[in-house]
Short mmCIF file of C-alpha atoms in Angstrom, two decimals:
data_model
loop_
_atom_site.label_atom_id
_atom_site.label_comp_id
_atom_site.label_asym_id
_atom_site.label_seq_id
_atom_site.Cartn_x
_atom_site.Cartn_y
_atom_site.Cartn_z
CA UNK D 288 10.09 96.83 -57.71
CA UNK D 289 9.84 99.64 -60.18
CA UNK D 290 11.00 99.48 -64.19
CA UNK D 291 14.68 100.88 -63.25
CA UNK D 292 15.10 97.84 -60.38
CA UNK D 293 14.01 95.09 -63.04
CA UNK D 294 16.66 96.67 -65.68
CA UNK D 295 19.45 96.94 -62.89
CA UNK D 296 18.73 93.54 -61.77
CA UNK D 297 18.70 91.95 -65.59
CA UNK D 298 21.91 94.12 -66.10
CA UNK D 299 23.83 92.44 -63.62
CA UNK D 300 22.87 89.28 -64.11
CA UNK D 301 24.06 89.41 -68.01
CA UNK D 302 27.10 90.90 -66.60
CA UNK D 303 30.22 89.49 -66.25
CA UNK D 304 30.59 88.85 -62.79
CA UNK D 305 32.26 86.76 -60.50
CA UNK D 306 29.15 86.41 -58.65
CA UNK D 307 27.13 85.78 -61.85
CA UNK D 308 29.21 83.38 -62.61
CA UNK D 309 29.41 81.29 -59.67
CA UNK D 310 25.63 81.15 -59.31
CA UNK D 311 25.17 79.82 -63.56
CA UNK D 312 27.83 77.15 -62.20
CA UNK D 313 25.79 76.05 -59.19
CA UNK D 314 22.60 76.30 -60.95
CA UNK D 315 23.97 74.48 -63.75
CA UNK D 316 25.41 71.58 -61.97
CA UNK D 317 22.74 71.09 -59.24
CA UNK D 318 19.93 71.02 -61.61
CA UNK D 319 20.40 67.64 -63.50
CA UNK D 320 21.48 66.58 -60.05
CA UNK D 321 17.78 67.39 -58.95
CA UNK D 322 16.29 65.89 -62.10
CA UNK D 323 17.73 62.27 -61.63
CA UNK D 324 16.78 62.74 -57.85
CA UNK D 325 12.93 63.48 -58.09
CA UNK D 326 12.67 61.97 -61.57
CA UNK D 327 14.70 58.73 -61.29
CA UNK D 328 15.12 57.30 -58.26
CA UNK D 329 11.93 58.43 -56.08
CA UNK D 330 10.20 56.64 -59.12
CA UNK D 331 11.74 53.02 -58.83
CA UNK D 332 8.78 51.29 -57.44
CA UNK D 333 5.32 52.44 -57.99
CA UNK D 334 3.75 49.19 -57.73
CA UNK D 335 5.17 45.60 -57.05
CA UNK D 336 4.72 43.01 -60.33
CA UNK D 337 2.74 40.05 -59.13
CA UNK D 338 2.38 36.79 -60.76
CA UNK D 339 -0.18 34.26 -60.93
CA UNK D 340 0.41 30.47 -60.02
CA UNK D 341 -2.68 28.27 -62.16
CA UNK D 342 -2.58 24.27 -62.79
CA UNK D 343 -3.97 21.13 -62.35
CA UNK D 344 -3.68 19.90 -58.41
CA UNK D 345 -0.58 17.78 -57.52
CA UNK D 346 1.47 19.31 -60.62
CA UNK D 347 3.69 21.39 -57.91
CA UNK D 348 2.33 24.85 -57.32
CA UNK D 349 2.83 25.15 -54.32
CA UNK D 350 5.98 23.71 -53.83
CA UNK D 351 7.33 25.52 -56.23
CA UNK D 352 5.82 28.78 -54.57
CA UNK D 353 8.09 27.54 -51.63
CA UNK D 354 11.31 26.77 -53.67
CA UNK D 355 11.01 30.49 -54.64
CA UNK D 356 9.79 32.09 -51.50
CA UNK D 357 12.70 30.11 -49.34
CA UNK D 358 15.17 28.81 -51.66
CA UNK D 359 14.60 24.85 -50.55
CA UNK D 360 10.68 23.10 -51.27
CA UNK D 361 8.93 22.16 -48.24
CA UNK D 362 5.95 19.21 -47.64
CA UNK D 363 2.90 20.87 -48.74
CA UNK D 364 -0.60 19.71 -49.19
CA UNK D 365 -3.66 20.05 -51.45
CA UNK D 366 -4.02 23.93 -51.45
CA UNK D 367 -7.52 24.94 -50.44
CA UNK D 368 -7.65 28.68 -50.68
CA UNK D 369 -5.77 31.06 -52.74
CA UNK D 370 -1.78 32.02 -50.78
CA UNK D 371 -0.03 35.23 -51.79
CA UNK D 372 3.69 35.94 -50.38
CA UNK D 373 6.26 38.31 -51.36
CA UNK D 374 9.53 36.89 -52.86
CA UNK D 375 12.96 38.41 -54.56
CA UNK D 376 14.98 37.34 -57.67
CA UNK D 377 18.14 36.01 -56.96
CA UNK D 378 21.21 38.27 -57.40
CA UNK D 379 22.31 36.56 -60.41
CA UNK D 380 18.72 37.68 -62.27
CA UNK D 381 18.14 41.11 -62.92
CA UNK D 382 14.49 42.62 -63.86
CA UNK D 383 13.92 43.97 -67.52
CA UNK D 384 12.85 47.26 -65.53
CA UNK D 385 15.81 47.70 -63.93
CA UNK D 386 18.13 46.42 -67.20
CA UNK D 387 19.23 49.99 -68.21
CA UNK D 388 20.05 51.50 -64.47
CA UNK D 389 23.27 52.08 -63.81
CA UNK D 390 25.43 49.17 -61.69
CA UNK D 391 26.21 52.60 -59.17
CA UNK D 392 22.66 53.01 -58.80
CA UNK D 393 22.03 52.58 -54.86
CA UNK D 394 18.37 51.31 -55.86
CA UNK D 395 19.73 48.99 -58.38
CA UNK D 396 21.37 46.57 -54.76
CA UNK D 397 18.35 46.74 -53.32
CA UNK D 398 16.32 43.00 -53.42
CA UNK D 399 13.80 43.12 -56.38
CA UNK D 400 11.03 41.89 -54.90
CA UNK D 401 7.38 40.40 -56.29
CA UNK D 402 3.84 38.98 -54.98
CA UNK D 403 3.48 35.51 -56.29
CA UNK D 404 -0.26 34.06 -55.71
CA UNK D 405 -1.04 30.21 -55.84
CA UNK D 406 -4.20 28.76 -56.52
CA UNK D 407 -6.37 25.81 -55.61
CA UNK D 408 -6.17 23.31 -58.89
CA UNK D 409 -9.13 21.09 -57.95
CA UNK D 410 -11.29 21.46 -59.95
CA UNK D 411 -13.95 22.59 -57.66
CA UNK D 412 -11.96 25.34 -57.04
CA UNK D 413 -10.58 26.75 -59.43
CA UNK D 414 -13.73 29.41 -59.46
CA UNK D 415 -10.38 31.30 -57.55
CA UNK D 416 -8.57 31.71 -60.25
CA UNK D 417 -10.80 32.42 -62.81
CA UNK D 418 -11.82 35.02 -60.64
CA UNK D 419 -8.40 36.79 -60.21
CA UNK D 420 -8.21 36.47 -64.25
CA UNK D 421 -11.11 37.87 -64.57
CA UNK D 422 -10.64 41.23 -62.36
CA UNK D 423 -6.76 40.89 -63.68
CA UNK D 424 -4.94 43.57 -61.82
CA UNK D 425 -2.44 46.31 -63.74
CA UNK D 426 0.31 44.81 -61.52
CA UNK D 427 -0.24 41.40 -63.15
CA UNK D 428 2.96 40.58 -65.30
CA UNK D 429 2.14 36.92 -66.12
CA UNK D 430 0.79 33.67 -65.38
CA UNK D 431 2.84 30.51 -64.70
CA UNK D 432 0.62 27.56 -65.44
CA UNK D 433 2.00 24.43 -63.72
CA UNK D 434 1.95 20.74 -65.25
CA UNK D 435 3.39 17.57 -64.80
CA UNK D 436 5.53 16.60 -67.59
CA UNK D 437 5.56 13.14 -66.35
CA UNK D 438 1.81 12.61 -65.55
CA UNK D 439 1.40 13.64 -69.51
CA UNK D 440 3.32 10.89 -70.69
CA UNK D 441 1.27 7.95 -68.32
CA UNK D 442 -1.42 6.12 -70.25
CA UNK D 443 -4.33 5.53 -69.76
CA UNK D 444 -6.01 2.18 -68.38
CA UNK D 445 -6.60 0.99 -71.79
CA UNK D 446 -3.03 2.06 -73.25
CA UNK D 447 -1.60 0.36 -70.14
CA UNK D 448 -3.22 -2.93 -70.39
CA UNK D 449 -1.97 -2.98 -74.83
CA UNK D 450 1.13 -2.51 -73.15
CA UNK D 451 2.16 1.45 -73.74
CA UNK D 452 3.61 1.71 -70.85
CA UNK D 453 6.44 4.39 -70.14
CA UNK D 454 7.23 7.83 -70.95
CA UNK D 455 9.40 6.35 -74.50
CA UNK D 456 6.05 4.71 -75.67
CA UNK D 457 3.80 8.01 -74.79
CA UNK D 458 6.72 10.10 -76.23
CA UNK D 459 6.34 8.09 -79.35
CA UNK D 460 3.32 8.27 -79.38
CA UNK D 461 3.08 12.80 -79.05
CA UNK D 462 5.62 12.45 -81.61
CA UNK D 463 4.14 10.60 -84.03
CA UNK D 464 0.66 12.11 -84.16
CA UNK D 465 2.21 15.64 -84.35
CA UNK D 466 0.77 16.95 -87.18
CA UNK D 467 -2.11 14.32 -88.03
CA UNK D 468 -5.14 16.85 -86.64
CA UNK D 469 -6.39 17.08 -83.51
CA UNK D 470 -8.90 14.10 -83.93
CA UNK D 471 -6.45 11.78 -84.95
CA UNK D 472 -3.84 9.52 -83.84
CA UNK D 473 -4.54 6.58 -81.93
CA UNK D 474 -2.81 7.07 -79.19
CA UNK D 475 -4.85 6.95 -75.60
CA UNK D 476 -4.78 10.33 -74.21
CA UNK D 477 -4.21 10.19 -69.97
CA UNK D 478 -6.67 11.39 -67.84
CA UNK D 479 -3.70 14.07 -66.50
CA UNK D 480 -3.23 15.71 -69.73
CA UNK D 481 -7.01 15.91 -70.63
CA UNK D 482 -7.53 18.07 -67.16
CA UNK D 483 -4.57 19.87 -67.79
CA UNK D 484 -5.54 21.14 -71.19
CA UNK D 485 -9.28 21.32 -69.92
CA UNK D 486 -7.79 23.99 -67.47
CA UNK D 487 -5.04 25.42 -69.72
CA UNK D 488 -8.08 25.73 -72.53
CA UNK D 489 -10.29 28.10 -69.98
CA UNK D 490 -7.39 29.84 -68.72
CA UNK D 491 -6.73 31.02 -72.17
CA UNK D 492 -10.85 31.58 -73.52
CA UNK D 493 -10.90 34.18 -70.34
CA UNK D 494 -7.85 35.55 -71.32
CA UNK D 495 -8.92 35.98 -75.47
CA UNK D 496 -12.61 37.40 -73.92
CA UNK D 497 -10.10 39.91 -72.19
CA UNK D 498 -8.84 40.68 -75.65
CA UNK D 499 -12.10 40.93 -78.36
CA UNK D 500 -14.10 42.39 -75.33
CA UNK D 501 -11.82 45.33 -74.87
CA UNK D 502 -14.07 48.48 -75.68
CA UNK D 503 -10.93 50.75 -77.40
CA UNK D 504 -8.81 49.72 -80.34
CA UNK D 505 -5.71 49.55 -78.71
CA UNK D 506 -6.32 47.12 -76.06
CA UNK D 507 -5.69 45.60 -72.79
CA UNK D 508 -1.86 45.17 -72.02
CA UNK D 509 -0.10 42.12 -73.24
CA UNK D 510 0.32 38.82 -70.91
CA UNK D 511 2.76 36.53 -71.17
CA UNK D 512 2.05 32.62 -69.94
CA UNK D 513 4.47 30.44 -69.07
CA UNK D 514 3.76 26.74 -69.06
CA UNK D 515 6.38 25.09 -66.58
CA UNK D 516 6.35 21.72 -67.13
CA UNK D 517 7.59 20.05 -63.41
CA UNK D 518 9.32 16.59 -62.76
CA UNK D 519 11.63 16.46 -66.00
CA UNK D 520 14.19 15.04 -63.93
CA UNK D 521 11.78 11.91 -63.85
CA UNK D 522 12.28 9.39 -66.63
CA UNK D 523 8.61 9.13 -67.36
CA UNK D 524 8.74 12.99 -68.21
CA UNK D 525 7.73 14.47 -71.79
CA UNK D 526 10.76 17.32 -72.83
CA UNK D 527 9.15 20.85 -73.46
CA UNK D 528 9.30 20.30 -77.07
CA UNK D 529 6.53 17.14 -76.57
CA UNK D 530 4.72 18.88 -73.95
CA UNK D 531 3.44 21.53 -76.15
CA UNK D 532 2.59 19.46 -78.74
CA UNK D 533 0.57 17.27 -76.49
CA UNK D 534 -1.55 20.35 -74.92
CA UNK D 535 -2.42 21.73 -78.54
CA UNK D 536 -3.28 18.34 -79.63
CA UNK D 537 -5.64 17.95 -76.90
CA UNK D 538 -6.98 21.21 -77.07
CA UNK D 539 -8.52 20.86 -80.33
CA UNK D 540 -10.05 18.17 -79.16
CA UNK D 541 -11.42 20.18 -75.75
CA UNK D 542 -12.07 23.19 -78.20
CA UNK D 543 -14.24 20.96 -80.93
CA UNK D 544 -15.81 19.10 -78.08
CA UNK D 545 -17.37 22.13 -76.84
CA UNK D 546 -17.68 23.96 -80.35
CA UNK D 547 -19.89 20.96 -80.73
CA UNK D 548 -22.23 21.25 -77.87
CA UNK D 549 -22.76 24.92 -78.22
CA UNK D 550 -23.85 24.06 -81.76
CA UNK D 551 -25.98 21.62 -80.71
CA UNK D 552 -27.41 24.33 -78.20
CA UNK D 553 -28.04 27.06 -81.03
CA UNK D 554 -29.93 24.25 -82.92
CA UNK D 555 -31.90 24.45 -79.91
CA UNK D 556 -32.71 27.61 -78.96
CA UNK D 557 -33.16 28.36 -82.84
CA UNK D 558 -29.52 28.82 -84.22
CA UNK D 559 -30.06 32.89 -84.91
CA UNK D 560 -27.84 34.83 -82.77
CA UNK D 561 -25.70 32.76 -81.73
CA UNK D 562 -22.79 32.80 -84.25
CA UNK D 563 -21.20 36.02 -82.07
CA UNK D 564 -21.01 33.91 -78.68
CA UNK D 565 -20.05 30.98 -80.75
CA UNK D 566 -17.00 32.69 -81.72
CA UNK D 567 -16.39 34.44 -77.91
CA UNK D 568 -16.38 30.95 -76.68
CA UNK D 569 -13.88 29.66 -79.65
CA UNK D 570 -10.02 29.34 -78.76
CA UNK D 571 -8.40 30.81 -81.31
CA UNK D 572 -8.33 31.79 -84.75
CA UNK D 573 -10.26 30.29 -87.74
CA UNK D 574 -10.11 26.50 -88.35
CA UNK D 575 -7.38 23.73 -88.21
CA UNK D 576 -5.79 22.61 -85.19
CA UNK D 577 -4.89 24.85 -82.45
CA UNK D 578 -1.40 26.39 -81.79
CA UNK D 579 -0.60 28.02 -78.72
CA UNK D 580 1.00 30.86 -81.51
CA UNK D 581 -2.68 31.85 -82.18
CA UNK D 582 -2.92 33.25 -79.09
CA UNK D 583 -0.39 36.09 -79.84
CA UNK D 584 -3.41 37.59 -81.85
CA UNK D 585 -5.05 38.49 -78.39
CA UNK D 586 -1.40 39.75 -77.18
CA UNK D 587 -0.90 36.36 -74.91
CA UNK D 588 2.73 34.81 -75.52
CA UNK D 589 2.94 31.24 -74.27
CA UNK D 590 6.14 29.55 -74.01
CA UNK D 591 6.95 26.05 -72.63
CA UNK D 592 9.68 25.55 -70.39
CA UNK D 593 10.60 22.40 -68.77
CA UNK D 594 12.32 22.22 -65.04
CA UNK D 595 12.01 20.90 -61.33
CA UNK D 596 10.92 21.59 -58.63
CA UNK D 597 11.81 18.47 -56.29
CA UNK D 598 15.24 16.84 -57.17
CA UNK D 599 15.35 12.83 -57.22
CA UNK D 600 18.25 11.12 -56.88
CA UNK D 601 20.97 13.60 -55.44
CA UNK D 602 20.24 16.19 -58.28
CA UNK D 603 18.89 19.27 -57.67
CA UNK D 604 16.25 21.52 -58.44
CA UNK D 605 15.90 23.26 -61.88
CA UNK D 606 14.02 26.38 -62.10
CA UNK D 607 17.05 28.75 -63.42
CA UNK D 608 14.94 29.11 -66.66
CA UNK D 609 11.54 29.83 -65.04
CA UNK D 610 13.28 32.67 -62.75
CA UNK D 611 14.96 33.91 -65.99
CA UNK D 612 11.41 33.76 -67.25
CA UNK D 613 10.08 35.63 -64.46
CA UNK D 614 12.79 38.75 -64.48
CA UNK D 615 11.92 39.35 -68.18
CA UNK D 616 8.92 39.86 -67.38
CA UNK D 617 9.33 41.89 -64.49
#
């Protein structure tokens, strides 16, 4: 096409034409069609969010990976291997990823699904999920970290033979050692809530190594926990309120029981050098008693919320907040 062609072609299409005019319209309207196609809706799912299932054995991991999976829990037994199946939020939940589409969004009916993983809580194996913490996949949206709110509360031989018996006296007790320091109190600690925050304290280390070990400034993505403490409908059970203060309570005492013996090893091996894996292997921030709000620092946000899995007495299960917990965070 020669000079003259270009200008005649440029000529008419400034002119105006019926023809011109119709094709601006068409062009015009189908293109932001086009754009919402190709840029909106063939991007609506890349990758599926998982989450990871972590606690001590018998809190209700797997029966709760049930109650979501089918709706109802099912008999289970002592998980042995890691499980991984695909469930969907209920209708009346709704992603945060999908909180700004449009309700006549086609994709926005379609069953938001997720991969949900549960893990052996023996402690023998729970080499699993440290493991899948430690490779931590980008699809990983959060960890739920099972307990049960109503082994916390059970004393311990000793406190049971004094006569502390019953989640009112263990209740009491949480309540009335909040704030004392880790070390104090009187109260007999139960042998459930010492392996719980045992398991919840290396959860978190691996998850603060993730953090200080990250070789740019800006960091690994941020990972919300949720600690769902199971069986509140019993009458034994600690409320959520109790339950965290009972975990950080005995987590300064797992985190100065170990400070203690890698001290001890540095006196060893000759003390230099050791002050940088000292502080690796150190659960939060400076000195004090721990608070699960230190580990917001590393960009982990824990939050306690209490439900149940298995319904006693005619009541039902309660995990409406845990599912809410899970579609934020989707």
């Amino acid at each position: 096409m020669d000079l003259e062609g270009i200008e005649a072609f440029f000529t008419r299409g400034l002119s105006p034409l019926i023809s011109t005019i119709i094709i601006s319209a068409i062009i015009a309207l189908s293109l932001p069609l086009f754009l919402h196609f190709y840029l909106y809706r063939s991007r609506t799912t890349t990758t599926v969010p998982s989450f990871l299932l972590l606690g001590p054995s018998g809190a209700g991991k797997t029966s709760l990976l049930t109650l979501l999976d089918r709706g109802n829990p099912t008999p289970t037994h002592t998980s042995q291997t890691p499980s991984t199946i695909t469930c969907a939020l209920p209708p009346t939940h709704r992603a945060a990823s999908a909180r700004f589409r449009s309700s006549h969004d086609p994709t926005s009916n379609a069953p938001q699904r997720f991969h949900l993983t549960d893990t052996p809580g023996h402690g023998k194996l729970r080499h699993f999920s440290l493991d899948a913490l430690a490779q931590l996949p980008t699809a990983l949206k959060g960890l739920i970290f099972v307990i049960d709110s109503a082994a916390l509360a059970a004393p311990s031989a000793g406190a049971a033979a004094g006569g502390d018996v019953g989640g009112v006296g263990a209740a009491a007790a949480v309540a009335g050692g909040e704030g004392r320091g880790g070390g104090g109190g009187g109260a007999s600690t139960s042998s459930s809530l010492t392996e719980a925050a045992e398991y919840l304290h290396d959860v978190l280390l691996v998850l603060q190594r993730r953090h200080t070990s990250a070789k740019t400034s800006r960091g690994p993505a941020a990972l919300p926990v949720l600690i769902a403490a199971n069986k509140v409908d019993l009458f034994t059970a600690l409320p959520a309120s109790l339950v965290k203060v009972a975990l950080e309570r005995e987590i300064t005492r797992v985190r100065e029981t170990r400070g203690k013996g890698l001290l001890d090893s540095g006196v060893d091996m000759g003390g230099e050098g050791q002050s940088e894996e000292e502080e690796r292997d150190w659960l939060g921030g400076g000195e004090g008693d721990f608070r699960l709000e230190m580990m917001e620092e590393c960009d982990v946000f824990v939050k306690v919320v209490s439900g149940c899995v298995l319904g006693t007495e005619g009541e039902k299960e309660d995990v409406e907040e845990w599912w809410e917990w899970i579609a934020e965070n989707m």
